[in-house]
PDB file of C-alpha atoms in Angstrom:
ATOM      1  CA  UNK K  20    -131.176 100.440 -31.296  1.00  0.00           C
ATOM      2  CA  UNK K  21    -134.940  99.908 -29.829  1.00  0.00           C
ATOM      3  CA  UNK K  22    -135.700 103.125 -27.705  1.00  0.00           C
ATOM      4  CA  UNK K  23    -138.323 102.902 -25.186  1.00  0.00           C
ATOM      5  CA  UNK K  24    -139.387 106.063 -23.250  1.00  0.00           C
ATOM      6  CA  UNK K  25    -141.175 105.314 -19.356  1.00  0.00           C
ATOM      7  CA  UNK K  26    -143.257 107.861 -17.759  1.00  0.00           C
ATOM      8  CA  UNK K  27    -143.474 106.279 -13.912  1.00  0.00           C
ATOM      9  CA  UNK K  28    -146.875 107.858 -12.562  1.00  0.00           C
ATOM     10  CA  UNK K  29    -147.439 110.473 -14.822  1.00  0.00           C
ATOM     11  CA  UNK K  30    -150.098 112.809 -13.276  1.00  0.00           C
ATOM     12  CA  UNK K  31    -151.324 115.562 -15.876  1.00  0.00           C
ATOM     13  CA  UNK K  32    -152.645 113.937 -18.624  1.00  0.00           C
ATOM     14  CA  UNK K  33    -151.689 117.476 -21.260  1.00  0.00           C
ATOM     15  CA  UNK K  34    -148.232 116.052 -20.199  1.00  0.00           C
ATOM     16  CA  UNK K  35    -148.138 112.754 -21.406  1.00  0.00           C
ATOM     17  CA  UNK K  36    -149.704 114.339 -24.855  1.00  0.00           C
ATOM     18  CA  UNK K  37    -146.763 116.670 -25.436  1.00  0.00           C
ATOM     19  CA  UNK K  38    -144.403 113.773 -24.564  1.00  0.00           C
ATOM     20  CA  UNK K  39    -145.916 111.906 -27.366  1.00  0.00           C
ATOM     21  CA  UNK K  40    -145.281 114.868 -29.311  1.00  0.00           C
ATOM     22  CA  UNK K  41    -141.301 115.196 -28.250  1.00  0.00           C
ATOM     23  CA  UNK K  42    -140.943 111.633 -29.193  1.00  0.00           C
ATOM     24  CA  UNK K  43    -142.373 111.540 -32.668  1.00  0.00           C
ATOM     25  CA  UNK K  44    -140.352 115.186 -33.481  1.00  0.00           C
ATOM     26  CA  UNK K  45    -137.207 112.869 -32.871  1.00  0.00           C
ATOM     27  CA  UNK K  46    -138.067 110.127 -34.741  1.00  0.00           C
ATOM     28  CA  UNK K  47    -139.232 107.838 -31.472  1.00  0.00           C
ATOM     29  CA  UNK K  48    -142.548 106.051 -30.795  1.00  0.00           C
ATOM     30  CA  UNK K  49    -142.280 103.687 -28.438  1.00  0.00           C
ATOM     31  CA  UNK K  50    -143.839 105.071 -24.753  1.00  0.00           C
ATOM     32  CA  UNK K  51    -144.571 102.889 -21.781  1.00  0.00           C
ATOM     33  CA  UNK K  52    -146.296 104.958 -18.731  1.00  0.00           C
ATOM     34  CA  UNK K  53    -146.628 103.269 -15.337  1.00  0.00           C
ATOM     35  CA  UNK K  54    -149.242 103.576 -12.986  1.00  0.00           C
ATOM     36  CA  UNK K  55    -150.766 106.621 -14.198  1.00  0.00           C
ATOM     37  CA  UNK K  56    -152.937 109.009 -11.924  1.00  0.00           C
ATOM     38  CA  UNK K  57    -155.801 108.843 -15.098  1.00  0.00           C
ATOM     39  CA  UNK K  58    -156.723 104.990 -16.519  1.00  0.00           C
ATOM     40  CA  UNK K  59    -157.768 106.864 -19.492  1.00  0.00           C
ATOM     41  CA  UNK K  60    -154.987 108.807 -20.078  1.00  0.00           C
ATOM     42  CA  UNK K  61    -153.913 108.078 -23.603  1.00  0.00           C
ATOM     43  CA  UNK K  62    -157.883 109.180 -24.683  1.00  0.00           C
ATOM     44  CA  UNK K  63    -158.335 112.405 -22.588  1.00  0.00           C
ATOM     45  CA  UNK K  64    -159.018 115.545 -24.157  1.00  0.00           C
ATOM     46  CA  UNK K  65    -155.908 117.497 -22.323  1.00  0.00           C
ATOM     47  CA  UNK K  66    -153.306 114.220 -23.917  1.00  0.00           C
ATOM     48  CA  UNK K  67    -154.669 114.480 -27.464  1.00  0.00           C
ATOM     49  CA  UNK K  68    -154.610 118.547 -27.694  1.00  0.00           C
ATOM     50  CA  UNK K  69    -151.075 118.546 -26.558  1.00  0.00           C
ATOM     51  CA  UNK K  70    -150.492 115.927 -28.743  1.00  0.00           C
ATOM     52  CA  UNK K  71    -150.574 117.860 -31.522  1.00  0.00           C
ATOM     53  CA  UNK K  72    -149.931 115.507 -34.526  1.00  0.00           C
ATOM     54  CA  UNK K  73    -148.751 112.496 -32.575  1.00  0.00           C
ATOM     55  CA  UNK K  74    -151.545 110.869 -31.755  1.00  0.00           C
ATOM     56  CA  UNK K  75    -150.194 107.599 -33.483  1.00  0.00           C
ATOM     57  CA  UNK K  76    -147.717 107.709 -31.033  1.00  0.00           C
ATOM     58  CA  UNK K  77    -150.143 107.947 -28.110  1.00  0.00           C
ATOM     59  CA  UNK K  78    -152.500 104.925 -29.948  1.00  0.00           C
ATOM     60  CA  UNK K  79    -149.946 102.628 -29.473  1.00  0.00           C
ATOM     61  CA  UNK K  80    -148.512 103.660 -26.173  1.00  0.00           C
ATOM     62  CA  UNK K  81    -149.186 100.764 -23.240  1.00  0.00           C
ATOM     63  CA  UNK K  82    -150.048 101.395 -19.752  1.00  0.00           C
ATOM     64  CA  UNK K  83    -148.574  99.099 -17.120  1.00  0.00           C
ATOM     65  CA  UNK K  84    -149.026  98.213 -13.747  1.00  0.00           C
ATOM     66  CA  UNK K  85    -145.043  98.525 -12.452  1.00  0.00           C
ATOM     67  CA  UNK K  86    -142.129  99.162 -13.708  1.00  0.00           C
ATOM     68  CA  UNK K  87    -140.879  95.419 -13.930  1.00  0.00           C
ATOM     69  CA  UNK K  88    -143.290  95.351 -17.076  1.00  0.00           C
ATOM     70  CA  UNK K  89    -142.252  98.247 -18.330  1.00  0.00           C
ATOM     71  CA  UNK K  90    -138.597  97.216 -17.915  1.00  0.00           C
ATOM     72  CA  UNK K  91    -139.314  93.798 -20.240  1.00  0.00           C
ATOM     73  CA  UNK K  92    -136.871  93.481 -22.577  1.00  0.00           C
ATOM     74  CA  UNK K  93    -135.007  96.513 -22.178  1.00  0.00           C
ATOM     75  CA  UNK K  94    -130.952  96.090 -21.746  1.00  0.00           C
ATOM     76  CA  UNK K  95    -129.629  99.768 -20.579  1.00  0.00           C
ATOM     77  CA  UNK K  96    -131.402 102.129 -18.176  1.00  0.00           C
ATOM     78  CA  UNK K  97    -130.957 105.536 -18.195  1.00  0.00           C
ATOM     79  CA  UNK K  98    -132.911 107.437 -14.892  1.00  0.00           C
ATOM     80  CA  UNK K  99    -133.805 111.131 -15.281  1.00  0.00           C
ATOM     81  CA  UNK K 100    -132.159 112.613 -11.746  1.00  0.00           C
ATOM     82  CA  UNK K 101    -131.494 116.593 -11.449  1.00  0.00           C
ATOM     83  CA  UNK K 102    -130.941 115.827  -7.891  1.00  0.00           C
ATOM     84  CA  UNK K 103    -127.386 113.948  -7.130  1.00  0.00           C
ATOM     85  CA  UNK K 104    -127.183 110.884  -4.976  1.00  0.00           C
ATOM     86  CA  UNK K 105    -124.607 109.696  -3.037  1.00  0.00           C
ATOM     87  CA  UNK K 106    -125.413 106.163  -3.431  1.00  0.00           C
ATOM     88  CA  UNK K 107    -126.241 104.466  -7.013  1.00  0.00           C
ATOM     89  CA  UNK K 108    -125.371 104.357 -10.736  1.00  0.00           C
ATOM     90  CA  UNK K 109    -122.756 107.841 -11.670  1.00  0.00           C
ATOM     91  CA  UNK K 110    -124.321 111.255 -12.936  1.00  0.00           C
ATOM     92  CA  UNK K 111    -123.544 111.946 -16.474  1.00  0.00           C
ATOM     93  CA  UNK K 112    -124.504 114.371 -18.836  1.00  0.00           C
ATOM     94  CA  UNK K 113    -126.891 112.839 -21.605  1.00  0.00           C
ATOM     95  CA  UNK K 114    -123.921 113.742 -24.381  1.00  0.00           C
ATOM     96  CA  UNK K 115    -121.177 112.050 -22.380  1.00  0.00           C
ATOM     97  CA  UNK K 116    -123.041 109.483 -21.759  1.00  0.00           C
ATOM     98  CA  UNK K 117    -123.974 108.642 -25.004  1.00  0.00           C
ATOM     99  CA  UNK K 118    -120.981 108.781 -26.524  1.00  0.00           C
ATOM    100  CA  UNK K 119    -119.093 106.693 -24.161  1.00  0.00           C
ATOM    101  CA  UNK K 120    -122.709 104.134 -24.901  1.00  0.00           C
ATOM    102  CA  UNK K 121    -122.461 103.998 -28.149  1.00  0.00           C
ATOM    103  CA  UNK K 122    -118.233 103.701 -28.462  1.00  0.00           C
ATOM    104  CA  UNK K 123    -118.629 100.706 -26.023  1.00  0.00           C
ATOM    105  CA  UNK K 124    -116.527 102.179 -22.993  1.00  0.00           C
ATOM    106  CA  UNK K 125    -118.996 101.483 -20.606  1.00  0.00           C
ATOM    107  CA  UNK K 126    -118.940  99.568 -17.146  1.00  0.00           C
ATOM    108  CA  UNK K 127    -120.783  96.542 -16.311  1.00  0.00           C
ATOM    109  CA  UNK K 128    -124.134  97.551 -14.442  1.00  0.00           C
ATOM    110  CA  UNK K 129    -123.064  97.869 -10.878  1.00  0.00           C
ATOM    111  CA  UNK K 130    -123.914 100.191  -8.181  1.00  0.00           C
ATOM    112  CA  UNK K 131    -120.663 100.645  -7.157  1.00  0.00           C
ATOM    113  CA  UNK K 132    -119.116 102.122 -10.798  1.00  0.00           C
ATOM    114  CA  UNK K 133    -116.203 104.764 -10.267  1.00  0.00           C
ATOM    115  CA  UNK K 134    -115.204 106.330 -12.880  1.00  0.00           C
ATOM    116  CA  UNK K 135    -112.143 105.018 -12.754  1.00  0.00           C
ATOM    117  CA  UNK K 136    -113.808 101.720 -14.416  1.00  0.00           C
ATOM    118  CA  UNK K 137    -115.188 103.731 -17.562  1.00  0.00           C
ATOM    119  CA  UNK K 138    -112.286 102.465 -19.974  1.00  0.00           C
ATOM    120  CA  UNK K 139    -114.027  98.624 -19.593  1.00  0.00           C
ATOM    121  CA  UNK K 140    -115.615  97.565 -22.599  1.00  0.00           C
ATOM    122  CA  UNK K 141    -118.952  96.444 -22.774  1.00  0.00           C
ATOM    123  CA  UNK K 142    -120.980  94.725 -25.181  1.00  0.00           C
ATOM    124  CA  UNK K 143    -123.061  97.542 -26.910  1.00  0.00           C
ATOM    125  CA  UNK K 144    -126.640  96.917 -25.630  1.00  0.00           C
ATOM    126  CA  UNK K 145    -129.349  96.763 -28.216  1.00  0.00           C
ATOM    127  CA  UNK K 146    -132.140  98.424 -26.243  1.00  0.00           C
ATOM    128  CA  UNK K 147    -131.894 101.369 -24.383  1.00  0.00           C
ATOM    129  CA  UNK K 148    -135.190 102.854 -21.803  1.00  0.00           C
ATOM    130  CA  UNK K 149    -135.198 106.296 -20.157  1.00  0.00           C
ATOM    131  CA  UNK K 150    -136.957 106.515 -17.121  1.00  0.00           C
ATOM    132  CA  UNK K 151    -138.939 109.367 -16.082  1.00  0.00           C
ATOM    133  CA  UNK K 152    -140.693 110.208 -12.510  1.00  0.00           C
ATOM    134  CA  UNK K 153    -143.412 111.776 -11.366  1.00  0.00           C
ATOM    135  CA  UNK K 154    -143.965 115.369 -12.265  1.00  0.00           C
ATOM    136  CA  UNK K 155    -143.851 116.999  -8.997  1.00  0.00           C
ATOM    137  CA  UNK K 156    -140.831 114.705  -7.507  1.00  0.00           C
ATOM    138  CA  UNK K 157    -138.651 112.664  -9.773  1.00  0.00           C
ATOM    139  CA  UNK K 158    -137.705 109.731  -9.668  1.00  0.00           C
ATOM    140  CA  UNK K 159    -138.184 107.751  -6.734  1.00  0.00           C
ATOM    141  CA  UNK K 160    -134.320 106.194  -5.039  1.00  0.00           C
ATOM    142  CA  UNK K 161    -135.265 102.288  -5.781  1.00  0.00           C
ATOM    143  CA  UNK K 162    -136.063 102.998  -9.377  1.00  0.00           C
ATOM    144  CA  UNK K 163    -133.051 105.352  -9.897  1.00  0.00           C
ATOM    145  CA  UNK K 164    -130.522 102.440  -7.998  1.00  0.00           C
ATOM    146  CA  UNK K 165    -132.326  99.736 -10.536  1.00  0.00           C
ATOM    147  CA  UNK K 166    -130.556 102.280 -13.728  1.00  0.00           C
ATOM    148  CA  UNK K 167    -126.897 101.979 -14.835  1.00  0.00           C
ATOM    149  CA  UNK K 168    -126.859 106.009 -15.099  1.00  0.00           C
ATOM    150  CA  UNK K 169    -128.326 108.455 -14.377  1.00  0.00           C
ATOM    151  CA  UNK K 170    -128.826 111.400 -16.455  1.00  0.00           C
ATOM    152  CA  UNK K 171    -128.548 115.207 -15.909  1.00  0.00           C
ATOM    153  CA  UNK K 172    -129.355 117.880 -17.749  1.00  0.00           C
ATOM    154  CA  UNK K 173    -126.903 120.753 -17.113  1.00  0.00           C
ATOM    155  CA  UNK K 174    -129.440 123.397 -16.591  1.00  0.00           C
ATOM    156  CA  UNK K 175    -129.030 126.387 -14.955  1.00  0.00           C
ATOM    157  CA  UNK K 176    -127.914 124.937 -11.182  1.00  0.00           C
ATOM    158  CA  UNK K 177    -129.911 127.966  -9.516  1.00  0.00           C
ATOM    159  CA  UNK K 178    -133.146 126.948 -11.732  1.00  0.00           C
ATOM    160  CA  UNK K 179    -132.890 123.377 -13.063  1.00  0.00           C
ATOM    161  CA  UNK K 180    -136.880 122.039 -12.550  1.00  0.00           C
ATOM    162  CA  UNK K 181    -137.850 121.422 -16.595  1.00  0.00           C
ATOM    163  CA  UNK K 182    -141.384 120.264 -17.164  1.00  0.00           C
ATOM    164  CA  UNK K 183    -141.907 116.356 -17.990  1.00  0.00           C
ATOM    165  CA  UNK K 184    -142.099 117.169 -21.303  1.00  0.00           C
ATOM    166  CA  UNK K 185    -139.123 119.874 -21.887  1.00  0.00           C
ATOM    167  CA  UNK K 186    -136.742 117.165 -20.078  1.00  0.00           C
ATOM    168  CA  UNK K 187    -138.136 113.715 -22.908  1.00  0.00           C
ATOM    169  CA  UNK K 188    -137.240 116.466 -25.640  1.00  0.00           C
ATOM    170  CA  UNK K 189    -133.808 117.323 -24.466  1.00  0.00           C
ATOM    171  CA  UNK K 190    -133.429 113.381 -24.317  1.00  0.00           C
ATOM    172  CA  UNK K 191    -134.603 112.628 -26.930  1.00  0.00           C
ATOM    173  CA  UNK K 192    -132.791 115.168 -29.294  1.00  0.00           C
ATOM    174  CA  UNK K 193    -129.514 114.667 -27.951  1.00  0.00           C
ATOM    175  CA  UNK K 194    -130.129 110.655 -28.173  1.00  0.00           C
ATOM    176  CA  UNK K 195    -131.414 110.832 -31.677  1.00  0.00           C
ATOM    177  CA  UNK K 196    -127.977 113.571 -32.181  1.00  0.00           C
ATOM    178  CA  UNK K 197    -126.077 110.374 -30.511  1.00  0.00           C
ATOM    179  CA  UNK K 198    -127.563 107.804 -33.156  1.00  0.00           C
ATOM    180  CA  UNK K 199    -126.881 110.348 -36.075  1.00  0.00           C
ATOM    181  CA  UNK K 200    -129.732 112.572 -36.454  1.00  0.00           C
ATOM    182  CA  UNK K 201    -131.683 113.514 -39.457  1.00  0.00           C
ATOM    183  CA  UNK K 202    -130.532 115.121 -42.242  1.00  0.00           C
ATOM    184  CA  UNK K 203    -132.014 119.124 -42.441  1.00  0.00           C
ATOM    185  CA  UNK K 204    -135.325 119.731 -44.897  1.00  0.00           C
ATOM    186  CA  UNK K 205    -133.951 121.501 -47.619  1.00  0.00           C
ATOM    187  CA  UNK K 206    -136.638 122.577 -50.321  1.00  0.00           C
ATOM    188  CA  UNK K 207    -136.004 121.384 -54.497  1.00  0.00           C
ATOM    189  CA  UNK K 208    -134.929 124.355 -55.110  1.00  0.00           C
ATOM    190  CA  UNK K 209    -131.771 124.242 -52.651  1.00  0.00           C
ATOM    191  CA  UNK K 210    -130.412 121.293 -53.692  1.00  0.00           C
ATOM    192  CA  UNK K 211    -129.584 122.357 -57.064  1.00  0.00           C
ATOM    193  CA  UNK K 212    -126.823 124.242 -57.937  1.00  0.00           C
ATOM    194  CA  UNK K 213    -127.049 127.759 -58.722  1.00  0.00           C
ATOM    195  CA  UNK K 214    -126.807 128.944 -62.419  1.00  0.00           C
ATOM    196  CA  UNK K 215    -124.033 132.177 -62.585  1.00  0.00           C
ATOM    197  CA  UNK K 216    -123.918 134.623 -64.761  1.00  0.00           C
ATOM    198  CA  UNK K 217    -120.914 134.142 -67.233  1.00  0.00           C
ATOM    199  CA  UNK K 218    -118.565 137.288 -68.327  1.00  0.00           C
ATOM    200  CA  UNK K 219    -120.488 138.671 -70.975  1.00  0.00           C
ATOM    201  CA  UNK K 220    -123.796 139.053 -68.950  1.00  0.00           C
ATOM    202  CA  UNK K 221    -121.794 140.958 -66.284  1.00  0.00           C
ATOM    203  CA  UNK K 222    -120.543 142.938 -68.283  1.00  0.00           C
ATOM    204  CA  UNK K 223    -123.338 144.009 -70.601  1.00  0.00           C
ATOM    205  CA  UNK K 224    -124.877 144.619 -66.957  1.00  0.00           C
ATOM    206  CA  UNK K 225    -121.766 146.595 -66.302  1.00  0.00           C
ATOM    207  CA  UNK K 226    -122.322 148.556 -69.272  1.00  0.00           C
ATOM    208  CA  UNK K 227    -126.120 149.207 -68.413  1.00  0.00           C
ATOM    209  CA  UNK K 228    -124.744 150.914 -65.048  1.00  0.00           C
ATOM    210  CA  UNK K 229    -122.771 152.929 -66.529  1.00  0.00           C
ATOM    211  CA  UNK K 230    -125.265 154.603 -68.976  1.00  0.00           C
ATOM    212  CA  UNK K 231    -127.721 154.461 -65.853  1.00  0.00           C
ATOM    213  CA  UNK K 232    -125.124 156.484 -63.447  1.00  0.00           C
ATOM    214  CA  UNK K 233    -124.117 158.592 -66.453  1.00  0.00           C
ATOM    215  CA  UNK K 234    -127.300 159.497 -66.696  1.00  0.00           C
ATOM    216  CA  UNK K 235    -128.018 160.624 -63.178  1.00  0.00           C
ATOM    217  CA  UNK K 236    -124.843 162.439 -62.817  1.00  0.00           C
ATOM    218  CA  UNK K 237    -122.697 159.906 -60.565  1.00  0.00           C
ATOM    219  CA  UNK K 238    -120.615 159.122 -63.210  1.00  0.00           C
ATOM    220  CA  UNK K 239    -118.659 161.936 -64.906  1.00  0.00           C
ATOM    221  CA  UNK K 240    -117.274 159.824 -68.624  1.00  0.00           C
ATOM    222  CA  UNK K 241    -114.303 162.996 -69.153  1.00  0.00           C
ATOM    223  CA  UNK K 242    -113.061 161.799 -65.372  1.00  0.00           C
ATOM    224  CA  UNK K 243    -114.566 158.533 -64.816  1.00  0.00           C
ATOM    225  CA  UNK K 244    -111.514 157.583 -62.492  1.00  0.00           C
ATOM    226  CA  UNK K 245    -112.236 154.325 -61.012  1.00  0.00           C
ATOM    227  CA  UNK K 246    -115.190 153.682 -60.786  1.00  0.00           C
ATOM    228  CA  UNK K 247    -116.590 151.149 -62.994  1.00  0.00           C
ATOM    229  CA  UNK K 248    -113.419 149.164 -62.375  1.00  0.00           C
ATOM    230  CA  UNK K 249    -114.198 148.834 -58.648  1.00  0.00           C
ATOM    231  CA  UNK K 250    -118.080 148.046 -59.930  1.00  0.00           C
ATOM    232  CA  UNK K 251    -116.375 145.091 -61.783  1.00  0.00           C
ATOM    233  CA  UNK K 252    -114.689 143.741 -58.943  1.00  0.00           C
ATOM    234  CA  UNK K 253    -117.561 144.242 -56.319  1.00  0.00           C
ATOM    235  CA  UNK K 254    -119.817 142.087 -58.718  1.00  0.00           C
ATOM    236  CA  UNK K 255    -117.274 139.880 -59.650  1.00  0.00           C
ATOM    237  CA  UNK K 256    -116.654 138.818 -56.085  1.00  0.00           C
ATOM    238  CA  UNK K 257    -120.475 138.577 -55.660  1.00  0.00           C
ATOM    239  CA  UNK K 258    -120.345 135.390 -57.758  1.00  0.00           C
ATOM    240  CA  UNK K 259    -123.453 136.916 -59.483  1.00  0.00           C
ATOM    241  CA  UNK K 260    -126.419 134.731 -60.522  1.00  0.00           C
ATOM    242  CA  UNK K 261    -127.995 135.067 -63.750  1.00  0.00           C
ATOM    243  CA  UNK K 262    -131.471 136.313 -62.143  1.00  0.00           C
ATOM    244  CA  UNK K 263    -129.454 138.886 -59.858  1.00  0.00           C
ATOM    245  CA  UNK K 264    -128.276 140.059 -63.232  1.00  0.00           C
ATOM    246  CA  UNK K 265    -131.852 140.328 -64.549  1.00  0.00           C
ATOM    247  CA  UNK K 266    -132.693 142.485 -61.190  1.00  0.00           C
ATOM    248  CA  UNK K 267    -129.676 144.296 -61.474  1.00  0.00           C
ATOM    249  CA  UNK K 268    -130.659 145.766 -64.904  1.00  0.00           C
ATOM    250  CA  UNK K 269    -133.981 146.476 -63.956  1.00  0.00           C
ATOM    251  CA  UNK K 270    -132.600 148.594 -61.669  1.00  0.00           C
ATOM    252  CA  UNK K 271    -130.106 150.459 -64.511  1.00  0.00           C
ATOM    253  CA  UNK K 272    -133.328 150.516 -66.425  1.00  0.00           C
ATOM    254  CA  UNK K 273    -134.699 152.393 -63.496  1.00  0.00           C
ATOM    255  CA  UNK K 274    -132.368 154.849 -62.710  1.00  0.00           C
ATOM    256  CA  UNK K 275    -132.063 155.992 -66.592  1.00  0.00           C
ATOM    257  CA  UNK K 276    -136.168 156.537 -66.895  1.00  0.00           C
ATOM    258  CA  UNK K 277    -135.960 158.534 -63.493  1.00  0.00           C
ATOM    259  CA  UNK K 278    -133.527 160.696 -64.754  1.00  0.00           C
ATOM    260  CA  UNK K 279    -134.968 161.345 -68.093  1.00  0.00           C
ATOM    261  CA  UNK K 280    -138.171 162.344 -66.346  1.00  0.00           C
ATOM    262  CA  UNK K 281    -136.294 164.755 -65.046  1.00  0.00           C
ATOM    263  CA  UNK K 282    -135.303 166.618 -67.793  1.00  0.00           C
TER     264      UNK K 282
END
């Protein structure tokens, strides 16, 4: 689904570099900003630091004149609104509305929704733009009443203000989360399946701790009681690999030399 991301009069230029940033992290490159305070926004020093590895993302990022461009060809707007209104599109929470987006349960655009009219089904749109205000106000009413929702972040009620760039991340990770997300970095090593140690290398391990702890004195062989048993259990629910037992007889090794320098 084509994702488009609007800043609407962005005024710190670092700002519109770390939203770059945000994007590309989720996997999103497609930025529109309207209006901005700086014609040369996308080339000042303050975007490109913040940037920070995106800068492809801020090469091909277009500045418009008004929204209406900005708006071309996108089916579904989502408005960024902390603040509830009583008039215009419902307040949802980015997951809730993204779920009920994506399974199709939806309204028709209308200004009036209730959410008694959620069940309807819609045809799944194919292009979705968030909308994003000025930094020190929001979103101005006429652009939130043009959106079919508009989102809230459920921040802390008593302190709910994020910076531009905080509030395009949180939308952006939960939309990529939405569209299925990425699959974790895992390094080569990870992936393969570890090698255990089979029964005889535990228990000629085994039998190295026992010569080891004989020789320090924990182990008593005329009254060994128990222990060794409860040794073989301990490392047999360990699910020991075959390096561990390596490190494991080091350790024996250890313990017998330290107590032979002691005699």
């Amino acid at each position: 689904m084509q994702t488009r991301f609007i800043l609407i009069q962005p005024s710190h230029a670092g700002n519109v570099g770390a939203v770059a940033r945000a994007m590309k992290v989720m996997g999103f490159d497609d930025l529109v900003l309207v209006a901005p305070r700086w014609s040369n926004v996308l080339r000042r020093e303050e975007a490109l630091q913040r940037a920070s590895g995106a800068l492809d993302v801020l090469r091909q990022a277009r500045i418009v004149a008004t929204l209406d461009e900005a708006l071309v060809g996108m089916e579904h707007l989502c408005a960024t609104a902390m603040t509830p209104r009583d008039f215009g599109p419902p307040t949802r929470t980015p997951r809730a509305h993204f779920e009920m987006l994506l399974q199709k349960e939806l309204p028709a655009h209308s200004h009036q929704a209730q959410e008694a009219d959620f069940a309807l089904n819609v045809v799944r749109p194919q292009s979705v733009a968030f909308l994003f205000g000025p930094e020190r106000y929001g979103m101005a009413n006429e652009d939130v009443y043009r959106c079919h929702v508009a989102l809230a972040i459920p921040a802390n009620p008593d302190f709910g203000s994020l910076n531009l760039a905080a509030a395009v991340q949180v939308i952006a990770y939960e939309w990529r989360l939405a569209l299925g997300g990425f699959a974790p970095a895992v390094s080569p090593t990870s992936v393969q399946e570890p090698t255990l140690a089979d029964a005889a290398q535990v228990a000629g391990m085994l039998a190295h701790w026992e010569q080891a702890l004989t020789a320090l004195g924990f182990l008593d062989p005329a009254a060994p009681k128990k222990l060794m048993p409860r040794l073989q259990q301990l490392f047999n629910r360990a699910q020991l690999r075959r390096e561990e037992i390596h490190i494991l007889r080091g350790v024996a090794k250890a313990m017998i030399e330290a107590a032979q320098a002691k005699r």
